[in-house]
Amino acid sequence: MRPRGMGGGVTESERFGCEACCAEDASAARAHHQSYTGVRLETMIQDDSHFIVSVQRCGLCSQAFVSVFTEYVDWAGSRDAQYRTVLPITDTEADDLTAGRLSPHRAGALGHGRRHLQSDWPSSADEPSVYWSSGVFEVREGY
Ligand SMILES: [Zn+2]
């Protein structure tokens, strides 16, 4: 029996973003991320043709995101496979990525305990499947 006050230990998960950039509906969130006034590029971290990592920021709530875009050239298919992961990050993490203290290849580790917006577009599909996923993800360079 431990006398304990109520309300100790807030366990609510970290909350990121606004109802636009972190909309429950993944397709709506993606639309905001792609719109001109939505989530904008802040800093390009790595810009290879098949591997693009950038820090972006919501124009409405200033939430920072790391965006990891990977493309796999599919010589057999008519279209290249494209995968994109967008993860909300703290300003400190954004600074670390921008300053090179945090490798873009390790950005996936930031996903621990958070949701990220995933867009998968394999070459066989007519349109991307967009969904919220969570947890640590693997960052791989395309080719
Ligand atoms: Zn926002």
PDB file of C-alpha atoms and ligand atoms in Angstrom:
ATOM      1  CA  MET A   1       0.000   0.000   0.000  1.00  0.00           C
ATOM      2  CA  ARG A   2       1.653   3.125  -1.138  1.00  0.00           C
ATOM      3  CA  PRO A   3      -0.050   6.402  -0.604  1.00  0.00           C
ATOM      4  CA  ARG A   4       0.118   8.028  -3.976  1.00  0.00           C
ATOM      5  CA  GLY A   5      -1.394  11.091  -5.435  1.00  0.00           C
ATOM      6  CA  MET A   6      -3.355  10.962  -8.586  1.00  0.00           C
ATOM      7  CA  GLY A   7      -1.990  12.055 -11.875  1.00  0.00           C
ATOM      8  CA  GLY A   8       1.645  11.221 -11.308  1.00  0.00           C
ATOM      9  CA  GLY A   9       3.649   9.946 -14.233  1.00  0.00           C
ATOM     10  CA  VAL A  10       2.167  11.249 -17.390  1.00  0.00           C
ATOM     11  CA  THR A  11       2.199   8.384 -19.812  1.00  0.00           C
ATOM     12  CA  GLU A  12       0.553  10.084 -22.714  1.00  0.00           C
ATOM     13  CA  SER A  13       2.616   9.416 -25.780  1.00  0.00           C
ATOM     14  CA  GLU A  14       4.498  12.219 -27.411  1.00  0.00           C
ATOM     15  CA  ARG A  15       2.306  14.328 -29.591  1.00  0.00           C
ATOM     16  CA  PHE A  16       3.568  15.876 -32.740  1.00  0.00           C
ATOM     17  CA  GLY A  17       2.209  18.223 -35.310  1.00  0.00           C
ATOM     18  CA  CYS A  18      -1.256  19.528 -36.004  1.00  0.00           C
ATOM     19  CA  GLU A  19      -4.412  18.048 -37.445  1.00  0.00           C
ATOM     20  CA  ALA A  20      -3.156  18.763 -40.945  1.00  0.00           C
ATOM     21  CA  CYS A  21       0.386  17.402 -40.962  1.00  0.00           C
ATOM     22  CA  CYS A  22      -0.386  14.555 -38.560  1.00  0.00           C
ATOM     23  CA  ALA A  23      -3.955  13.943 -39.656  1.00  0.00           C
ATOM     24  CA  GLU A  24      -5.378  10.643 -38.530  1.00  0.00           C
ATOM     25  CA  ASP A  25      -6.223   9.909 -42.130  1.00  0.00           C
ATOM     26  CA  ALA A  26      -2.920   9.092 -43.798  1.00  0.00           C
ATOM     27  CA  SER A  27      -4.063  10.211 -47.241  1.00  0.00           C
ATOM     28  CA  ALA A  28      -5.153  13.577 -45.864  1.00  0.00           C
ATOM     29  CA  ALA A  29      -1.821  13.972 -44.091  1.00  0.00           C
ATOM     30  CA  ARG A  30       0.049  13.107 -47.267  1.00  0.00           C
ATOM     31  CA  ALA A  31      -1.986  15.656 -49.233  1.00  0.00           C
ATOM     32  CA  HIS A  32      -0.989  18.334 -46.741  1.00  0.00           C
ATOM     33  CA  HIS A  33       2.651  17.275 -46.915  1.00  0.00           C
ATOM     34  CA  GLN A  34       2.572  17.605 -50.685  1.00  0.00           C
ATOM     35  CA  SER A  35       0.630  20.823 -50.948  1.00  0.00           C
ATOM     36  CA  TYR A  36       2.364  24.068 -51.736  1.00  0.00           C
ATOM     37  CA  THR A  37       1.350  25.634 -48.450  1.00  0.00           C
ATOM     38  CA  GLY A  38       1.698  22.451 -46.446  1.00  0.00           C
ATOM     39  CA  VAL A  39       4.963  20.968 -45.286  1.00  0.00           C
ATOM     40  CA  ARG A  40       7.931  22.719 -46.806  1.00  0.00           C
ATOM     41  CA  LEU A  41      11.533  21.859 -47.324  1.00  0.00           C
ATOM     42  CA  GLU A  42      13.760  23.416 -44.699  1.00  0.00           C
ATOM     43  CA  THR A  43      17.136  21.770 -45.187  1.00  0.00           C
ATOM     44  CA  MET A  44      18.349  19.261 -47.717  1.00  0.00           C
ATOM     45  CA  ILE A  45      20.486  16.683 -45.892  1.00  0.00           C
ATOM     46  CA  GLN A  46      21.316  14.339 -48.732  1.00  0.00           C
ATOM     47  CA  ASP A  47      20.248  14.701 -52.324  1.00  0.00           C
ATOM     48  CA  ASP A  48      21.204  11.762 -54.480  1.00  0.00           C
ATOM     49  CA  SER A  49      18.964  10.717 -57.300  1.00  0.00           C
ATOM     50  CA  HIS A  50      17.787   7.595 -55.495  1.00  0.00           C
ATOM     51  CA  PHE A  51      18.184   8.648 -51.897  1.00  0.00           C
ATOM     52  CA  ILE A  52      16.897  11.989 -50.721  1.00  0.00           C
ATOM     53  CA  VAL A  53      16.809  12.994 -47.070  1.00  0.00           C
ATOM     54  CA  SER A  54      15.563  16.363 -45.941  1.00  0.00           C
ATOM     55  CA  VAL A  55      14.260  18.239 -42.949  1.00  0.00           C
ATOM     56  CA  GLN A  56      10.838  19.730 -43.572  1.00  0.00           C
ATOM     57  CA  ARG A  57       8.523  21.891 -41.563  1.00  0.00           C
ATOM     58  CA  CYS A  58       4.762  22.273 -41.388  1.00  0.00           C
ATOM     59  CA  GLY A  59       3.634  25.695 -42.530  1.00  0.00           C
ATOM     60  CA  LEU A  60       0.769  25.641 -40.036  1.00  0.00           C
ATOM     61  CA  CYS A  61       2.288  24.408 -36.784  1.00  0.00           C
ATOM     62  CA  SER A  62       6.057  24.505 -37.469  1.00  0.00           C
ATOM     63  CA  GLN A  63       6.412  20.826 -36.643  1.00  0.00           C
ATOM     64  CA  ALA A  64       9.705  19.509 -38.049  1.00  0.00           C
ATOM     65  CA  PHE A  65       9.888  16.276 -40.029  1.00  0.00           C
ATOM     66  CA  VAL A  66      12.613  14.185 -41.515  1.00  0.00           C
ATOM     67  CA  SER A  67      11.679  12.891 -44.944  1.00  0.00           C
ATOM     68  CA  VAL A  68      13.478   9.871 -46.369  1.00  0.00           C
ATOM     69  CA  PHE A  69      12.867   9.155 -50.032  1.00  0.00           C
ATOM     70  CA  THR A  70      14.240   6.030 -51.637  1.00  0.00           C
ATOM     71  CA  GLU A  71      13.915   4.955 -55.228  1.00  0.00           C
ATOM     72  CA  TYR A  72      14.839   1.656 -56.781  1.00  0.00           C
ATOM     73  CA  VAL A  73      15.341   1.673 -60.484  1.00  0.00           C
ATOM     74  CA  ASP A  74      13.314  -1.149 -61.917  1.00  0.00           C
ATOM     75  CA  TRP A  75      14.686  -1.882 -65.342  1.00  0.00           C
ATOM     76  CA  ALA A  76      11.979  -4.429 -66.012  1.00  0.00           C
ATOM     77  CA  GLY A  77       9.033  -2.309 -64.928  1.00  0.00           C
ATOM     78  CA  SER A  78       7.777   0.807 -66.571  1.00  0.00           C
ATOM     79  CA  ARG A  79       8.162   2.766 -63.369  1.00  0.00           C
ATOM     80  CA  ASP A  80      10.690   2.921 -60.591  1.00  0.00           C
ATOM     81  CA  ALA A  81       9.709   1.788 -57.135  1.00  0.00           C
ATOM     82  CA  GLN A  82       9.493   4.690 -54.711  1.00  0.00           C
ATOM     83  CA  TYR A  83       9.272   4.669 -50.959  1.00  0.00           C
ATOM     84  CA  ARG A  84       8.935   7.638 -48.680  1.00  0.00           C
ATOM     85  CA  THR A  85       8.945   7.860 -44.924  1.00  0.00           C
ATOM     86  CA  VAL A  86       8.091  11.074 -43.089  1.00  0.00           C
ATOM     87  CA  LEU A  87       8.758  11.138 -39.375  1.00  0.00           C
ATOM     88  CA  PRO A  88       7.998  14.019 -36.992  1.00  0.00           C
ATOM     89  CA  ILE A  89      11.106  15.059 -35.085  1.00  0.00           C
ATOM     90  CA  THR A  90      11.996  17.549 -32.402  1.00  0.00           C
ATOM     91  CA  ASP A  91      13.768  20.807 -33.218  1.00  0.00           C
ATOM     92  CA  THR A  92      16.882  19.429 -31.506  1.00  0.00           C
ATOM     93  CA  GLU A  93      16.830  16.378 -33.743  1.00  0.00           C
ATOM     94  CA  ALA A  94      16.313  18.598 -36.770  1.00  0.00           C
ATOM     95  CA  ASP A  95      19.353  20.638 -35.723  1.00  0.00           C
ATOM     96  CA  ASP A  96      21.403  17.472 -35.251  1.00  0.00           C
ATOM     97  CA  LEU A  97      20.495  16.245 -38.714  1.00  0.00           C
ATOM     98  CA  THR A  98      21.192  19.620 -40.272  1.00  0.00           C
ATOM     99  CA  ALA A  99      24.541  19.982 -38.519  1.00  0.00           C
ATOM    100  CA  GLY A 100      25.610  16.441 -39.383  1.00  0.00           C
ATOM    101  CA  ARG A 101      25.684  15.265 -35.781  1.00  0.00           C
ATOM    102  CA  LEU A 102      23.068  12.714 -36.682  1.00  0.00           C
ATOM    103  CA  SER A 103      23.540  10.604 -39.786  1.00  0.00           C
ATOM    104  CA  PRO A 104      20.489  10.363 -42.033  1.00  0.00           C
ATOM    105  CA  HIS A 105      21.043   6.615 -42.023  1.00  0.00           C
ATOM    106  CA  ARG A 106      20.290   6.615 -38.324  1.00  0.00           C
ATOM    107  CA  ALA A 107      17.144   8.703 -38.625  1.00  0.00           C
ATOM    108  CA  GLY A 108      15.044   5.554 -38.497  1.00  0.00           C
ATOM    109  CA  ALA A 109      16.024   5.059 -34.869  1.00  0.00           C
ATOM    110  CA  LEU A 110      14.156   8.268 -34.018  1.00  0.00           C
ATOM    111  CA  GLY A 111      10.975   6.430 -34.900  1.00  0.00           C
ATOM    112  CA  HIS A 112      10.974   4.591 -31.594  1.00  0.00           C
ATOM    113  CA  GLY A 113       7.613   5.240 -29.941  1.00  0.00           C
ATOM    114  CA  ARG A 114       6.404   7.487 -32.750  1.00  0.00           C
ATOM    115  CA  ARG A 115       4.296   7.265 -35.822  1.00  0.00           C
ATOM    116  CA  HIS A 116       5.600   7.918 -39.276  1.00  0.00           C
ATOM    117  CA  LEU A 117       3.801   8.489 -42.522  1.00  0.00           C
ATOM    118  CA  GLN A 118       4.729   5.779 -44.968  1.00  0.00           C
ATOM    119  CA  SER A 119       4.173   5.903 -48.699  1.00  0.00           C
ATOM    120  CA  ASP A 120       4.953   2.739 -50.635  1.00  0.00           C
ATOM    121  CA  TRP A 121       4.864   2.768 -54.398  1.00  0.00           C
ATOM    122  CA  PRO A 122       6.218  -0.432 -55.855  1.00  0.00           C
ATOM    123  CA  SER A 123       6.675  -0.419 -59.607  1.00  0.00           C
ATOM    124  CA  SER A 124       3.833  -2.872 -60.025  1.00  0.00           C
ATOM    125  CA  ALA A 125       1.260  -0.609 -58.371  1.00  0.00           C
ATOM    126  CA  ASP A 126      -0.763   2.076 -60.094  1.00  0.00           C
ATOM    127  CA  GLU A 127      -0.775   4.323 -57.077  1.00  0.00           C
ATOM    128  CA  PRO A 128       1.038   4.487 -53.752  1.00  0.00           C
ATOM    129  CA  SER A 129      -0.318   2.972 -50.599  1.00  0.00           C
ATOM    130  CA  VAL A 130      -0.167   5.520 -47.814  1.00  0.00           C
ATOM    131  CA  TYR A 131      -0.477   4.636 -44.160  1.00  0.00           C
ATOM    132  CA  TRP A 132       0.695   5.490 -40.693  1.00  0.00           C
ATOM    133  CA  SER A 133       3.191   3.088 -39.253  1.00  0.00           C
ATOM    134  CA  SER A 134       5.132   3.240 -36.029  1.00  0.00           C
ATOM    135  CA  GLY A 135       8.420   2.324 -34.481  1.00  0.00           C
ATOM    136  CA  VAL A 136      11.999   2.203 -35.653  1.00  0.00           C
ATOM    137  CA  PHE A 137      12.406   1.843 -39.407  1.00  0.00           C
ATOM    138  CA  GLU A 138      15.273   0.968 -41.632  1.00  0.00           C
ATOM    139  CA  VAL A 139      16.890   3.663 -43.750  1.00  0.00           C
ATOM    140  CA  ARG A 140      18.332   2.249 -46.941  1.00  0.00           C
ATOM    141  CA  GLU A 141      19.776   3.927 -49.952  1.00  0.00           C
ATOM    142  CA  GLY A 142      18.127   3.173 -53.239  1.00  0.00           C
ATOM    143  CA  TYR A 143      19.930   2.394 -56.464  1.00  0.00           C
TER     144      TYR A 143
HETATM  145 ZN    ZN B   1       1.291  20.863 -38.729  1.00  0.00          ZN
END
